[in-house]
Coordinates of C-alpha atoms and ligand atoms in Angstrom, one line a residue:
M1 CA -22.8 22.7 13.9
A2 CA -19.1 21.9 13.5
D3 CA -16.7 24.6 14.7
A4 CA -15.4 26.8 11.9
P5 CA -12.0 25.7 10.7
P6 CA -9.2 27.8 12.2
G7 CA -8.0 30.7 10.0
P8 CA -4.6 30.6 8.4
A9 CA -1.7 30.7 10.9
P10 CA 0.0 34.1 11.1
Q11 CA 3.2 34.1 9.1
R12 CA 6.3 33.2 11.1
F13 CA 9.8 34.5 10.4
D14 CA 11.9 32.2 12.6
G15 CA 15.5 32.1 11.6
R16 CA 15.2 35.1 9.3
V17 CA 17.2 38.2 9.7
V18 CA 15.1 41.4 9.1
L19 CA 16.9 44.7 8.8
I20 CA 14.6 47.8 9.0
T21 CA 16.0 51.2 8.2
G22 CA 14.5 54.1 10.1
G23 CA 13.4 51.5 12.6
G24 CA 13.7 53.7 15.7
S25 CA 10.4 55.5 15.2
G26 CA 6.9 55.3 13.8
I27 CA 6.2 52.7 11.1
G28 CA 9.7 51.3 11.4
A29 CA 9.5 50.7 15.1
V30 CA 6.1 49.0 14.9
T31 CA 7.3 46.9 12.0
A32 CA 10.3 45.8 14.0
A33 CA 8.1 44.7 16.8
R34 CA 5.8 42.8 14.5
F35 CA 8.7 40.8 12.9
A36 CA 10.3 40.2 16.3
A37 CA 7.0 38.8 17.6
A38 CA 6.9 36.5 14.6
G39 CA 10.3 35.0 15.5
A40 CA 12.7 37.1 13.3
T41 CA 16.1 38.3 14.4
V42 CA 15.5 42.1 13.9
V43 CA 18.2 44.7 13.2
V44 CA 16.8 48.2 13.9
A45 CA 19.0 50.6 11.9
D46 CA 18.4 54.4 12.4
L47 CA 20.3 57.6 12.1
D48 CA 19.4 58.2 15.7
G49 CA 21.4 55.4 17.4
D50 CA 19.8 55.9 20.8
R51 CA 16.3 55.5 19.3
A52 CA 17.5 52.4 17.4
R53 CA 18.9 50.8 20.5
A54 CA 15.9 51.7 22.7
T55 CA 13.6 50.2 20.1
A56 CA 15.7 47.0 19.9
A57 CA 16.0 46.7 23.7
D58 CA 12.3 46.0 24.0
L59 CA 12.4 43.2 21.4
P60 CA 13.6 39.7 21.9
G61 CA 16.9 39.1 20.2
A62 CA 16.9 42.4 18.4
L63 CA 20.0 44.6 17.7
G64 CA 19.9 48.4 17.4
I65 CA 22.5 50.1 15.3
E66 CA 23.2 53.7 14.3
L67 CA 23.2 54.0 10.5
D68 CA 22.8 56.9 8.0
V69 CA 21.5 55.1 5.0
S70 CA 22.8 57.9 2.7
D71 CA 26.4 57.3 3.8
E72 CA 27.9 54.8 1.4
S73 CA 30.8 53.7 3.7
A74 CA 28.5 53.4 6.8
V75 CA 26.1 51.2 4.8
A76 CA 29.0 49.0 3.5
A77 CA 30.3 48.6 7.1
A78 CA 26.9 47.8 8.5
I79 CA 26.2 45.1 5.9
A80 CA 29.5 43.6 4.9
G81 CA 31.4 44.3 8.2
Q82 CA 31.0 42.8 11.7
P83 CA 28.9 41.8 13.5
R84 CA 27.2 39.4 11.2
Y85 CA 23.6 39.1 12.0
G86 CA 21.6 36.2 13.3
S87 CA 22.6 32.6 13.7
G88 CA 22.8 31.6 9.9
D89 CA 25.3 32.9 7.4
G90 CA 25.0 36.4 8.9
G91 CA 23.3 37.9 5.8
V92 CA 20.1 39.9 5.7
D93 CA 17.1 37.8 4.6
I94 CA 14.6 40.7 4.5
L95 CA 15.4 44.4 4.0
V96 CA 12.8 47.0 4.8
N97 CA 13.8 50.3 3.2
N98 CA 11.8 52.6 5.5
A99 CA 14.0 55.5 6.4
A100 CA 12.9 58.9 5.0
V101 CA 13.0 62.6 5.7
C102 CA 10.5 65.1 4.4
D103 CA 11.5 68.8 4.2
A104 CA 8.6 71.1 5.0
A105 CA 9.6 73.9 2.7
S106 CA 7.4 74.9 -0.2
F107 CA 8.7 74.4 -3.8
D108 CA 9.6 78.1 -4.3
E109 CA 11.6 78.0 -1.0
I110 CA 13.2 74.5 -0.8
S111 CA 17.0 74.7 -0.8
R112 CA 19.1 72.6 -3.0
R113 CA 20.5 71.1 0.2
A114 CA 17.1 70.1 1.5
W115 CA 16.1 68.7 -1.9
D116 CA 19.2 66.6 -2.1
R117 CA 18.7 65.3 1.5
D118 CA 15.1 64.1 0.7
I119 CA 16.4 62.2 -2.3
A120 CA 19.6 61.0 -0.6
V121 CA 17.7 59.3 2.3
S122 CA 14.6 57.9 0.6
L123 CA 15.9 57.0 -2.8
T124 CA 19.7 56.9 -2.7
G125 CA 19.6 55.3 0.7
S126 CA 17.4 52.5 -0.6
Y127 CA 19.7 52.0 -3.5
L128 CA 22.8 51.8 -1.3
M129 CA 21.1 49.4 1.2
S130 CA 19.7 47.2 -1.6
Q131 CA 23.0 47.0 -3.4
A132 CA 24.7 46.1 -0.2
V133 CA 22.4 43.2 0.7
L134 CA 21.8 41.8 -2.8
P135 CA 25.1 39.9 -3.2
S136 CA 24.4 37.6 -0.1
M137 CA 20.8 37.2 -1.2
T138 CA 21.9 36.3 -4.6
A139 CA 24.4 33.7 -3.2
R140 CA 21.6 32.2 -1.1
G141 CA 19.1 32.3 -4.0
A142 CA 16.5 33.9 -1.7
G143 CA 15.7 37.3 -0.2
V144 CA 13.1 40.0 0.1
I145 CA 13.2 43.7 -0.1
V146 CA 10.2 45.8 0.9
N147 CA 10.3 49.5 0.1
V148 CA 8.2 52.0 2.0
A149 CA 7.0 54.5 -0.6
S150 CA 4.0 56.8 -0.2
V151 CA 0.8 58.0 -1.9
N152 CA 3.0 61.0 -2.8
A153 CA 4.8 58.7 -5.2
V154 CA 1.5 58.4 -7.2
G155 CA -0.3 61.7 -6.8
F156 CA 0.6 65.1 -5.5
Y157 CA -0.1 65.9 -1.9
G158 CA 2.6 68.4 -1.3
N159 CA 6.4 68.0 -0.7
E160 CA 7.9 67.9 -4.2
A161 CA 11.3 66.5 -3.3
Y162 CA 9.9 63.8 -1.0
S163 CA 7.3 62.9 -3.7
A164 CA 10.0 62.7 -6.4
A165 CA 12.1 60.4 -4.2
K166 CA 9.2 58.2 -3.5
A167 CA 8.2 58.0 -7.2
G168 CA 11.8 57.0 -7.9
L169 CA 11.6 54.3 -5.2
L170 CA 8.6 52.7 -7.0
S171 CA 10.7 52.6 -10.1
L172 CA 13.6 51.0 -8.2
T173 CA 11.1 48.5 -6.8
R174 CA 10.2 47.4 -10.3
S175 CA 13.8 47.3 -11.5
L176 CA 14.9 45.1 -8.7
A177 CA 11.9 42.8 -9.0
V178 CA 12.6 42.2 -12.6
G179 CA 16.3 42.1 -12.4
Y180 CA 16.6 39.8 -9.4
G181 CA 13.6 37.6 -9.7
K182 CA 15.8 34.9 -11.4
H183 CA 17.8 34.8 -8.2
G184 CA 14.8 34.0 -6.1
I185 CA 14.7 37.6 -4.8
R186 CA 11.4 39.5 -4.5
C187 CA 11.0 43.3 -4.2
N188 CA 7.8 45.1 -3.5
A189 CA 6.6 48.4 -2.1
V190 CA 3.9 49.6 0.3
V191 CA 2.3 52.9 -0.5
P192 CA 0.9 54.4 2.7
G193 CA -1.5 57.2 3.0
T194 CA -1.5 59.4 6.1
I195 CA -0.2 57.5 9.1
A196 CA -0.2 59.0 12.6
T197 CA 3.5 58.9 13.5
P198 CA 6.1 61.4 14.8
I199 CA 6.8 62.6 11.2
W200 CA 3.5 64.5 11.6
Q201 CA 4.4 66.0 15.0
Q202 CA 5.5 69.5 13.7
R203 CA 2.3 69.9 11.7
V204 CA 0.1 68.6 14.6
D205 CA 1.9 71.1 17.0
R206 CA 0.9 73.9 14.6
D207 CA -2.6 72.6 13.8
P208 CA -3.8 70.1 16.4
A209 CA -6.9 69.2 14.4
I210 CA -5.1 68.3 11.2
L211 CA -5.3 64.5 11.4
E212 CA -9.0 64.7 12.4
R213 CA -9.7 66.9 9.3
L214 CA -7.8 64.6 6.9
K215 CA -10.2 61.7 7.7
R216 CA -12.8 62.9 5.3
W217 CA -10.5 62.2 2.3
Y218 CA -10.2 58.6 3.3
P219 CA -13.0 56.3 2.1
L220 CA -12.5 54.1 5.2
G221 CA -13.1 57.2 7.4
R222 CA -9.8 57.3 9.3
V223 CA -6.1 57.9 8.9
G224 CA -3.8 54.9 9.2
T225 CA -1.8 53.5 12.0
P226 CA 1.7 52.2 11.9
Q227 CA 0.2 48.7 12.5
D228 CA -1.7 49.0 9.3
V229 CA 1.5 49.5 7.4
A230 CA 3.5 46.9 9.4
A231 CA 0.9 44.2 8.6
A232 CA 1.2 44.9 4.8
I233 CA 5.0 44.9 5.0
A234 CA 5.0 41.6 6.9
F235 CA 2.6 40.1 4.3
L236 CA 4.8 41.2 1.4
A237 CA 7.9 39.9 3.2
G238 CA 6.6 36.5 4.0
D239 CA 6.0 33.3 2.2
D240 CA 2.3 34.0 1.7
A241 CA 3.5 36.5 -0.9
S242 CA 6.0 34.1 -2.5
W243 CA 4.6 34.8 -6.1
I244 CA 4.2 38.5 -5.7
T245 CA 7.0 40.8 -6.9
G246 CA 7.2 44.3 -8.4
V247 CA 4.0 45.5 -6.9
A248 CA 3.1 48.8 -5.2
L249 CA 0.5 48.0 -2.6
P250 CA -1.6 50.9 -1.4
V251 CA -2.1 50.9 2.4
D252 CA -4.2 54.0 2.2
G253 CA -7.8 53.5 3.4
G254 CA -8.9 53.8 -0.3
L255 CA -7.4 57.2 -0.9
L256 CA -5.9 56.3 -4.3
A257 CA -9.1 54.5 -5.4
G258 CA -10.9 57.8 -6.1
N259 CA -12.1 61.0 -4.6
G260 CA -15.0 60.7 -2.2
P261 CA -15.6 64.4 -1.4
M262 CA -15.5 65.2 -5.1
T263 CA -18.0 62.4 -5.8
D264 CA -20.2 63.8 -3.1
D265 CA -20.0 67.2 -4.8
I266 CA -20.9 65.8 -8.2
F267 CA -24.0 64.0 -6.9
G268 CA -24.9 66.7 -4.3
R269 CA -24.7 64.3 -1.4
Ligands
NAD1 N1 3.6 58.9 8.4 C1 3.0 59.0 7.2 O1 2.0 59.7 7.1 C2 3.7 58.3 6.1 C3 2.9 58.3 4.9 C4 3.5 57.6 3.7 C5 4.7 57.1 3.8 N2 5.4 57.2 5.0 C6 6.8 56.6 5.0 O2 6.9 55.7 6.1 C7 8.3 55.7 6.5 C8 8.4 55.8 7.9 O3 7.9 57.1 8.3 P1 7.3 57.4 9.7 O4 6.1 58.2 9.5 O5 7.4 56.2 10.6 O6 8.4 58.6 10.2 P2 9.3 58.8 11.5 O7 9.8 60.2 11.4 O8 8.5 58.4 12.7 O9 10.5 57.7 11.3 C9 11.5 57.9 10.4 C10 12.8 57.3 11.0 O10 13.8 57.4 9.9 C11 15.0 57.8 10.6 N3 15.9 58.4 9.6 C12 15.9 59.6 9.0 N4 16.9 59.8 8.2 C13 17.6 58.6 8.3 C14 18.8 58.2 7.6 N5 19.5 59.0 6.8 N6 19.3 56.9 7.9 C15 18.6 56.1 8.7 N7 17.5 56.5 9.4 C16 17.0 57.7 9.1 C17 14.6 58.8 11.6 O11 15.6 59.0 12.6 C18 13.3 58.2 12.1 O12 13.6 57.3 13.3 C19 9.0 56.7 5.6 O13 9.6 56.2 4.5 C20 7.9 57.7 5.2 O14 8.1 58.4 4.0 C21 4.9 57.8 6.1

């Protein structure tokens, strides 16, 4: 029997500049590593500059920068200012809007300040970053934005401010996809379910079994890994997805497809 034909080659990103916000931790750091391994020049941008630089130091050709995505002048300086990135025209080819914070307070207790911060980082930060990179993408007639949303954008799983910000981010995803498609620019979102990252650390410290317990809600029987999300981001960012724009891709082990425990209750399984 003849050998099976080789599968498709993994997507390469040689010569592309990929900027990942919140790239110093969790999903962002693993995504940075994935793009770097695929040949991209990666810019790891994080509020925590030490973490950004430490993440970049492990990746060939990567640069770590301190950046608060909610700070308009800092965003302008990081994108339009020096240094220019990569060896091409210095512009960002692929932007991953991944930075977010999630205040733990309940709705009756969340302060105006905490509410504003969740919106400022996830939603306003993605607007500022996108607005900053779009002129050079438009001039080049090419570019990709991938927004990291959440299942909280679609259904309610706690954290009202975070959920509202992520729902807004899905709307922004569609707006940019439709508005900038004519310039050869694509914009998509990934919609992750529970992913074991440092964002969960406080909850895990309080309740060490929490991630284990959450598994039963996931049709695929486990919570996600940062690698699961990084793979979906890379797919949407690459040429394999060249006719895909404006979508919100669940990366959620089937959570949004339906409710397994409820189905089991209905049928007494
Ligand atoms: N972990 C999950 O269960 C989960 C689920 C759905 C969606 N997400 C989303 O995935 C993304 C990454 O989350 P994670 O789990 O890797 O979290 P994480 O806490 O490990 O990483 C978030 C990073 O964002 C950085 N950051 C915070 N505020 C910033 C700002 N103003 N400017 C720049 N950087 C800032 C932090 O310093 C941190 O390094 C977020 O958008 C999050 O909402 C996570």
